[in-house]
Each structure stands twice: as C-alpha cells, then as structure tokens.
C-alpha cells in the first residue's frame, strides 16, 4: 500500500513538472517571440490580440468550458479524467505569465531558435503528462466532443489536425503569414519531443515476418544463434491455395539483417517483411519489462 502511495505521489510530481515546462515554454519562449501554435494556446493568443484580454484568462475560460461540455456530452467518467489539469494547469500558466521572463535573450530575438526551444521544452512537458495517462482537457477533449456529436465518421486525430490547421491559418491574419511557417516548424519539433519522451530515441526494433518452406531451420537459427524468441503462424497462399507457415519475431535492425542473410542462403524463394516497431514490452533480450509507468 505504501509503495502504491509513493508511486501515486511520484506520478503527480512528474505530471506537474510537465505542466511547469509547458507553462514556461508558452510564457517565456512562445509569447515573447511573437509566435503562435495550434490548440487552445494558439486560439487564446489570437483572441487576446483581437479583444484585448490576457490570453491566460481566455485559456482558463476555454478549459472550463470544455470541462463542462465534456461532463454533459461525454459523461462523468471522461470529465473526471481532465478535471484536475483543466483547473490547475491554467493557474500555473497565469503564475508563470506574471514572471515576464524572456528565455531567448538575443538582440535579434531569433524566431527560428525560439521555435526549436519551444518545441523541445513544451514537447517534453506534454510527453511527461501523457506518459502518466493524464490530459489537460484542451483541444484533444474538444476533438472528442466534435467526433461524438458532429463528425463520428472522422477520427479524433483528423479532427485535432483540422483544429490546429484552422488556428494556424487564423494566426496568419493576425500575426502575419510567416507565423504559419514558424507554427509548422514548432509543431514538428514538438511532436518529435513528445514521441521521444513516450517511446525513447527512435525505433531500434523491427518486426520480422518470414514466409518460407524452411521455417524449422529458420526458427532454430533465431532461437539458438540470435537468442530471440519466435512465433510460428499458419496462413493460406492466395495464389497457390496451399497452407504455409510463417515465422514472426521482434529484434533489432542489425539482427534483422543477420536473419535476412541467413534466410537468403537457405531459401531464395522466401518472403520477408520488415516493419518498424515503436516500442515493445515483455520478457526477452532487449525488451523492457511490462509494468505501469
């Protein structure tokens, strides 16, 4: 029980560290650099420019509005998932906005450098929040609401992309056309940073599917020489209409090439398919143990 409580506390510390990084990125890098992004941050900056109200208050209002809508439309369970950060993250944003600190202290106020810094810092912050299973109840929740009530035939990811594109397009009219290009650069860096926090640096693992008449020799080589576990599956060839066997394994890219060369030596008619694997958990060489983060 004590271990679970300690993990609970550590999780919240990590989540709020992520929120602090995001708030710092917005108030000390994004806003001083005159840049905009998609999501609620972007729309808050645009509305602040139009109606002359602090963007932090607009952000808070939007989060509370989405929280209420989530409770009504998506139900109590979905609202409980976002209520904590929907209320507390805007407060952190307001607090950091009062510091009035410019992280990019350069005479030229390099916007490209600001884009890169924002993408890295905000991406790490969001990655920490998502890794612990939390949501800030911003544009992602709005996308869920739109998906359920208006466009159920469009995926949430596509709706989220459309929202961000619309916000960036609007920012071009308010902050200039170059703001759109900088926004795209920031989004690319941001997405990469989030993926890195969630899944590590790049995909070093691949999934190998081998269709061959010599699956026994291949699986024996993989198990005893490469020291990897394998699975054997059955399939039916559409052209030959004959049953065949396939070998499936997950290994490193280097090991995949070693296996490919072995198969090429014993069966020139074999079929090999390699697919990148974002991450893999489980018992085995090179895998992380499956457990809660």
Short mmCIF file of C-alpha atoms in Angstrom, two decimals:
data_model
loop_
_atom_site.label_atom_id
_atom_site.label_comp_id
_atom_site.label_asym_id
_atom_site.label_seq_id
_atom_site.Cartn_x
_atom_site.Cartn_y
_atom_site.Cartn_z
CA UNK A 1 0.00 0.00 0.00
CA UNK A 2 2.80 2.38 0.90
CA UNK A 3 4.54 1.58 -2.39
CA UNK A 4 1.36 2.43 -4.31
CA UNK A 5 1.02 5.73 -2.45
CA UNK A 6 4.63 6.62 -3.19
CA UNK A 7 4.09 5.84 -6.88
CA UNK A 8 0.94 7.97 -6.84
CA UNK A 9 2.87 10.92 -5.42
CA UNK A 10 5.76 10.49 -7.89
CA UNK A 11 3.29 10.36 -10.79
CA UNK A 12 1.74 13.67 -9.79
CA UNK A 13 5.15 15.26 -9.31
CA UNK A 14 6.12 14.19 -12.85
CA UNK A 15 2.80 15.42 -14.30
CA UNK A 16 3.13 18.84 -12.69
CA UNK A 17 6.76 19.09 -13.76
CA UNK A 18 5.41 18.58 -17.27
CA UNK A 19 2.82 21.33 -16.72
CA UNK A 20 5.51 23.70 -15.44
CA UNK A 21 7.67 23.05 -18.50
CA UNK A 22 4.72 23.76 -20.80
CA UNK A 23 3.78 26.94 -18.96
CA UNK A 24 7.41 28.09 -19.08
CA UNK A 25 7.60 27.37 -22.80
CA UNK A 26 4.44 29.37 -23.52
CA UNK A 27 5.16 32.38 -21.29
CA UNK A 28 8.94 32.64 -21.70
CA UNK A 29 9.55 31.42 -25.26
CA UNK A 30 6.39 31.41 -27.36
CA UNK A 31 4.74 34.68 -26.32
CA UNK A 32 7.90 36.86 -26.11
CA UNK A 33 8.92 35.58 -29.55
CA UNK A 34 5.61 36.67 -31.08
CA UNK A 35 4.88 33.12 -32.20
CA UNK A 36 1.70 31.08 -32.24
CA UNK A 37 0.80 27.40 -32.22
CA UNK A 38 -2.31 25.31 -32.64
CA UNK A 39 -4.57 24.15 -29.83
CA UNK A 40 -6.02 26.27 -27.04
CA UNK A 41 -2.76 28.15 -26.60
CA UNK A 42 -2.89 29.37 -30.19
CA UNK A 43 -6.56 30.36 -30.13
CA UNK A 44 -6.04 32.13 -26.78
CA UNK A 45 -3.22 34.24 -28.22
CA UNK A 46 -5.32 35.10 -31.28
CA UNK A 47 -8.37 36.10 -29.23
CA UNK A 48 -6.20 38.10 -26.82
CA UNK A 49 -4.92 40.13 -29.78
CA UNK A 50 -8.46 40.78 -31.04
CA UNK A 51 -10.40 41.51 -27.84
CA UNK A 52 -7.51 42.81 -25.70
CA UNK A 53 -7.93 40.38 -22.79
CA UNK A 54 -5.00 38.47 -21.27
CA UNK A 55 -4.55 35.16 -23.10
CA UNK A 56 -4.15 33.26 -19.81
CA UNK A 57 -7.70 34.20 -18.75
CA UNK A 58 -9.02 33.19 -22.16
CA UNK A 59 -7.19 29.86 -21.87
CA UNK A 60 -8.73 29.26 -18.43
CA UNK A 61 -12.21 30.11 -19.74
CA UNK A 62 -11.83 27.71 -22.68
CA UNK A 63 -10.62 24.87 -20.42
CA UNK A 64 -13.55 25.31 -18.02
CA UNK A 65 -15.96 25.50 -20.97
CA UNK A 66 -14.61 22.24 -22.41
CA UNK A 67 -14.72 20.61 -18.96
CA UNK A 68 -18.44 21.46 -18.65
CA UNK A 69 -19.09 20.25 -22.21
CA UNK A 70 -17.19 17.02 -21.51
CA UNK A 71 -19.34 16.40 -18.42
CA UNK A 72 -22.57 16.97 -20.37
CA UNK A 73 -21.67 15.25 -23.64
CA UNK A 74 -19.01 12.65 -22.82
CA UNK A 75 -20.14 11.80 -19.30
CA UNK A 76 -18.80 11.93 -15.76
CA UNK A 77 -16.00 9.42 -16.33
CA UNK A 78 -14.41 11.48 -19.15
CA UNK A 79 -14.80 14.72 -17.16
CA UNK A 80 -13.01 13.21 -14.14
CA UNK A 81 -10.03 12.39 -16.37
CA UNK A 82 -9.44 16.05 -17.20
CA UNK A 83 -10.85 17.98 -14.24
CA UNK A 84 -7.58 18.21 -12.28
CA UNK A 85 -5.37 19.65 -15.01
CA UNK A 86 -8.22 21.62 -16.59
CA UNK A 87 -8.38 23.66 -13.39
CA UNK A 88 -4.77 23.68 -12.19
CA UNK A 89 -2.73 24.00 -15.41
CA UNK A 90 -4.26 27.39 -16.38
CA UNK A 91 -3.38 28.62 -12.87
CA UNK A 92 0.24 27.56 -13.42
CA UNK A 93 0.14 29.37 -16.78
CA UNK A 94 -1.17 32.56 -15.12
CA UNK A 95 1.53 32.34 -12.44
CA UNK A 96 4.36 31.98 -14.96
CA UNK A 97 2.93 34.76 -17.13
CA UNK A 98 3.42 37.18 -14.23
CA UNK A 99 7.16 36.43 -14.16
CA UNK A 100 7.56 38.18 -17.53
CA UNK A 101 10.75 36.26 -18.36
CA UNK A 102 12.18 36.09 -21.90
CA UNK A 103 14.19 32.87 -22.35
CA UNK A 104 15.61 33.86 -25.76
CA UNK A 105 17.74 36.82 -24.72
CA UNK A 106 19.22 37.71 -28.09
CA UNK A 107 19.49 41.09 -29.81
CA UNK A 108 17.91 39.63 -32.93
CA UNK A 109 15.24 37.70 -30.96
CA UNK A 110 15.82 34.72 -33.28
CA UNK A 111 12.38 33.27 -34.07
CA UNK A 112 13.72 30.04 -35.53
CA UNK A 113 15.66 29.40 -32.33
CA UNK A 114 12.51 30.18 -30.36
CA UNK A 115 10.60 27.61 -32.44
CA UNK A 116 13.15 24.91 -31.68
CA UNK A 117 13.37 25.74 -27.97
CA UNK A 118 9.58 25.87 -27.61
CA UNK A 119 9.10 22.58 -29.44
CA UNK A 120 11.65 20.82 -27.24
CA UNK A 121 10.58 22.26 -23.86
CA UNK A 122 6.81 22.10 -24.45
CA UNK A 123 7.11 18.68 -26.09
CA UNK A 124 8.98 17.25 -23.11
CA UNK A 125 6.35 18.75 -20.80
CA UNK A 126 3.44 17.27 -22.74
CA UNK A 127 5.25 13.94 -23.05
CA UNK A 128 5.56 13.71 -19.25
CA UNK A 129 1.84 14.45 -18.85
CA UNK A 130 0.75 11.93 -21.48
CA UNK A 131 3.16 9.26 -20.24
CA UNK A 132 1.33 9.21 -16.92
CA UNK A 133 -2.06 8.94 -18.60
CA UNK A 134 -3.31 12.47 -17.90
CA UNK A 135 -4.98 15.03 -20.18
CA UNK A 136 -5.21 18.80 -19.84
CA UNK A 137 -8.70 18.85 -21.29
CA UNK A 138 -7.88 21.26 -24.10
CA UNK A 139 -8.20 20.75 -27.85
CA UNK A 140 -7.92 16.94 -27.59
CA UNK A 141 -11.11 16.82 -25.48
CA UNK A 142 -12.78 19.28 -27.87
CA UNK A 143 -11.92 16.89 -30.71
CA UNK A 144 -13.60 14.03 -28.79
CA UNK A 145 -16.75 16.12 -28.36
CA UNK A 146 -16.85 17.06 -32.06
CA UNK A 147 -16.23 13.43 -33.00
CA UNK A 148 -19.12 12.19 -30.87
CA UNK A 149 -21.73 14.84 -31.67
CA UNK A 150 -20.92 16.15 -35.17
CA UNK A 151 -18.45 14.06 -37.18
CA UNK A 152 -18.46 10.45 -35.87
CA UNK A 153 -17.12 9.25 -39.24
CA UNK A 154 -13.93 11.34 -38.88
CA UNK A 155 -11.22 10.12 -36.49
CA UNK A 156 -10.29 12.17 -33.41
CA UNK A 157 -6.73 12.56 -34.74
CA UNK A 158 -8.01 14.02 -38.01
CA UNK A 159 -10.33 16.42 -36.19
CA UNK A 160 -7.46 17.54 -33.98
CA UNK A 161 -5.34 18.15 -37.07
CA UNK A 162 -8.12 20.20 -38.67
CA UNK A 163 -8.47 22.31 -35.49
CA UNK A 164 -4.74 23.04 -35.44
CA UNK A 165 -4.69 23.90 -39.17
CA UNK A 166 -7.63 26.31 -38.73
CA UNK A 167 -5.96 28.01 -35.76
CA UNK A 168 -2.66 28.37 -37.62
CA UNK A 169 -4.50 29.73 -40.65
CA UNK A 170 -6.24 32.35 -38.47
CA UNK A 171 -2.92 33.28 -36.89
CA UNK A 172 -1.65 34.24 -40.33
CA UNK A 173 -4.22 37.06 -40.49
CA UNK A 174 -3.36 38.32 -37.00
CA UNK A 175 0.40 37.77 -36.68
CA UNK A 176 1.45 37.66 -40.35
CA UNK A 177 1.92 34.90 -42.90
CA UNK A 178 5.34 33.88 -41.55
CA UNK A 179 3.65 32.90 -38.28
CA UNK A 180 2.13 29.90 -40.07
CA UNK A 181 5.53 28.63 -41.21
CA UNK A 182 7.03 29.07 -37.75
CA UNK A 183 3.99 27.30 -36.30
CA UNK A 184 4.57 24.30 -38.58
CA UNK A 185 8.25 24.13 -37.58
CA UNK A 186 7.31 24.29 -33.90
CA UNK A 187 4.72 21.54 -34.33
CA UNK A 188 7.26 19.24 -35.98
CA UNK A 189 9.82 19.72 -33.19
CA UNK A 190 7.08 19.47 -30.54
CA UNK A 191 5.72 16.20 -31.95
CA UNK A 192 9.19 14.66 -32.09
CA UNK A 193 9.89 15.69 -28.50
CA UNK A 194 6.60 14.16 -27.28
CA UNK A 195 7.30 10.91 -29.15
CA UNK A 196 10.82 10.77 -27.70
CA UNK A 197 9.52 11.07 -24.13
CA UNK A 198 6.83 8.44 -24.76
CA UNK A 199 8.83 5.92 -26.78
CA UNK A 200 12.53 6.79 -26.47
CA UNK A 201 15.03 7.88 -29.10
CA UNK A 202 13.88 6.42 -32.38
CA UNK A 203 12.77 2.92 -33.23
CA UNK A 204 15.63 0.46 -32.82
CA UNK A 205 13.32 -2.56 -33.05
CA UNK A 206 11.61 -4.10 -36.06
CA UNK A 207 9.03 -6.79 -36.59
CA UNK A 208 10.15 -9.52 -38.98
CA UNK A 209 7.68 -11.78 -40.81
CA UNK A 210 9.24 -14.62 -42.80
CA UNK A 211 7.22 -16.91 -45.08
CA UNK A 212 9.29 -19.92 -46.07
CA UNK A 213 9.25 -23.68 -46.58
CA UNK A 214 12.12 -23.96 -44.10
CA UNK A 215 10.57 -22.40 -41.01
CA UNK A 216 12.00 -25.06 -38.69
CA UNK A 217 15.60 -24.26 -39.70
CA UNK A 218 14.95 -20.53 -39.55
CA UNK A 219 13.30 -20.61 -36.11
CA UNK A 220 16.08 -22.87 -34.78
CA UNK A 221 18.71 -20.40 -36.02
CA UNK A 222 16.90 -17.43 -34.47
CA UNK A 223 16.39 -19.14 -31.10
CA UNK A 224 19.85 -20.70 -30.73
CA UNK A 225 22.09 -18.24 -32.61
CA UNK A 226 20.33 -14.87 -32.44
CA UNK A 227 18.84 -15.66 -28.99
CA UNK A 228 15.44 -14.25 -29.83
CA UNK A 229 12.02 -15.75 -29.26
CA UNK A 230 9.87 -16.55 -32.29
CA UNK A 231 6.24 -17.34 -33.07
CA UNK A 232 5.06 -19.70 -35.79
CA UNK A 233 1.83 -18.91 -37.60
CA UNK A 234 -0.29 -20.55 -40.31
CA UNK A 235 -1.53 -18.85 -43.47
CA UNK A 236 -3.04 -19.73 -46.84
CA UNK A 237 -1.38 -18.59 -50.04
CA UNK A 238 -3.97 -16.89 -52.29
CA UNK A 239 -2.07 -17.71 -55.50
CA UNK A 240 -1.13 -21.33 -54.72
CA UNK A 241 -4.13 -22.00 -52.46
CA UNK A 242 -1.77 -24.04 -50.27
CA UNK A 243 -1.21 -23.71 -46.50
CA UNK A 244 2.10 -22.16 -45.46
CA UNK A 245 3.92 -21.33 -42.27
CA UNK A 246 5.39 -18.00 -41.19
CA UNK A 247 7.99 -17.03 -38.61
CA UNK A 248 7.36 -13.86 -36.60
CA UNK A 249 9.89 -12.14 -34.35
CA UNK A 250 10.83 -8.74 -32.96
CA UNK A 251 14.51 -7.88 -32.99
CA UNK A 252 16.98 -5.06 -33.59
CA UNK A 253 17.64 -3.76 -37.11
CA UNK A 254 21.13 -5.30 -37.05
CA UNK A 255 19.74 -8.70 -36.06
CA UNK A 256 17.10 -8.40 -38.80
CA UNK A 257 19.82 -8.11 -41.44
CA UNK A 258 21.63 -11.15 -39.99
CA UNK A 259 18.42 -13.19 -40.13
CA UNK A 260 17.68 -11.93 -43.65
CA UNK A 261 21.10 -13.08 -44.88
CA UNK A 262 20.64 -16.50 -43.26
CA UNK A 263 17.24 -16.95 -44.92
CA UNK A 264 18.64 -15.83 -48.27
CA UNK A 265 21.28 -18.58 -48.05
CA UNK A 266 18.87 -21.44 -47.39
CA UNK A 267 15.68 -20.37 -49.21
CA UNK A 268 15.85 -17.99 -52.18
CA UNK A 269 12.05 -18.19 -52.57
CA UNK A 270 11.29 -16.97 -49.06
CA UNK A 271 9.30 -13.81 -48.45
CA UNK A 272 10.46 -11.36 -45.75
CA UNK A 273 8.61 -8.33 -44.46
CA UNK A 274 10.18 -5.82 -42.04
CA UNK A 275 8.10 -3.25 -40.16
CA UNK A 276 9.45 -0.65 -37.67
CA UNK A 277 8.25 -1.15 -34.09
CA UNK A 278 7.73 1.95 -31.96
CA UNK A 279 8.17 0.06 -28.70
CA UNK A 280 7.90 -3.44 -27.27
CA UNK A 281 7.42 -4.61 -23.71
CA UNK A 282 7.82 -8.12 -22.32
CA UNK A 283 10.34 -10.70 -21.22
CA UNK A 284 13.18 -11.21 -23.63
CA UNK A 285 16.50 -9.92 -24.84
CA UNK A 286 16.42 -6.14 -25.34
CA UNK A 287 12.81 -5.64 -24.12
CA UNK A 288 11.65 -3.60 -21.14
CA UNK A 289 9.57 -5.42 -18.55
CA UNK A 290 5.83 -4.81 -18.86
CA UNK A 291 4.80 -2.64 -15.92
CA UNK A 292 2.94 0.54 -15.07
CA UNK A 293 4.98 3.74 -15.54
#
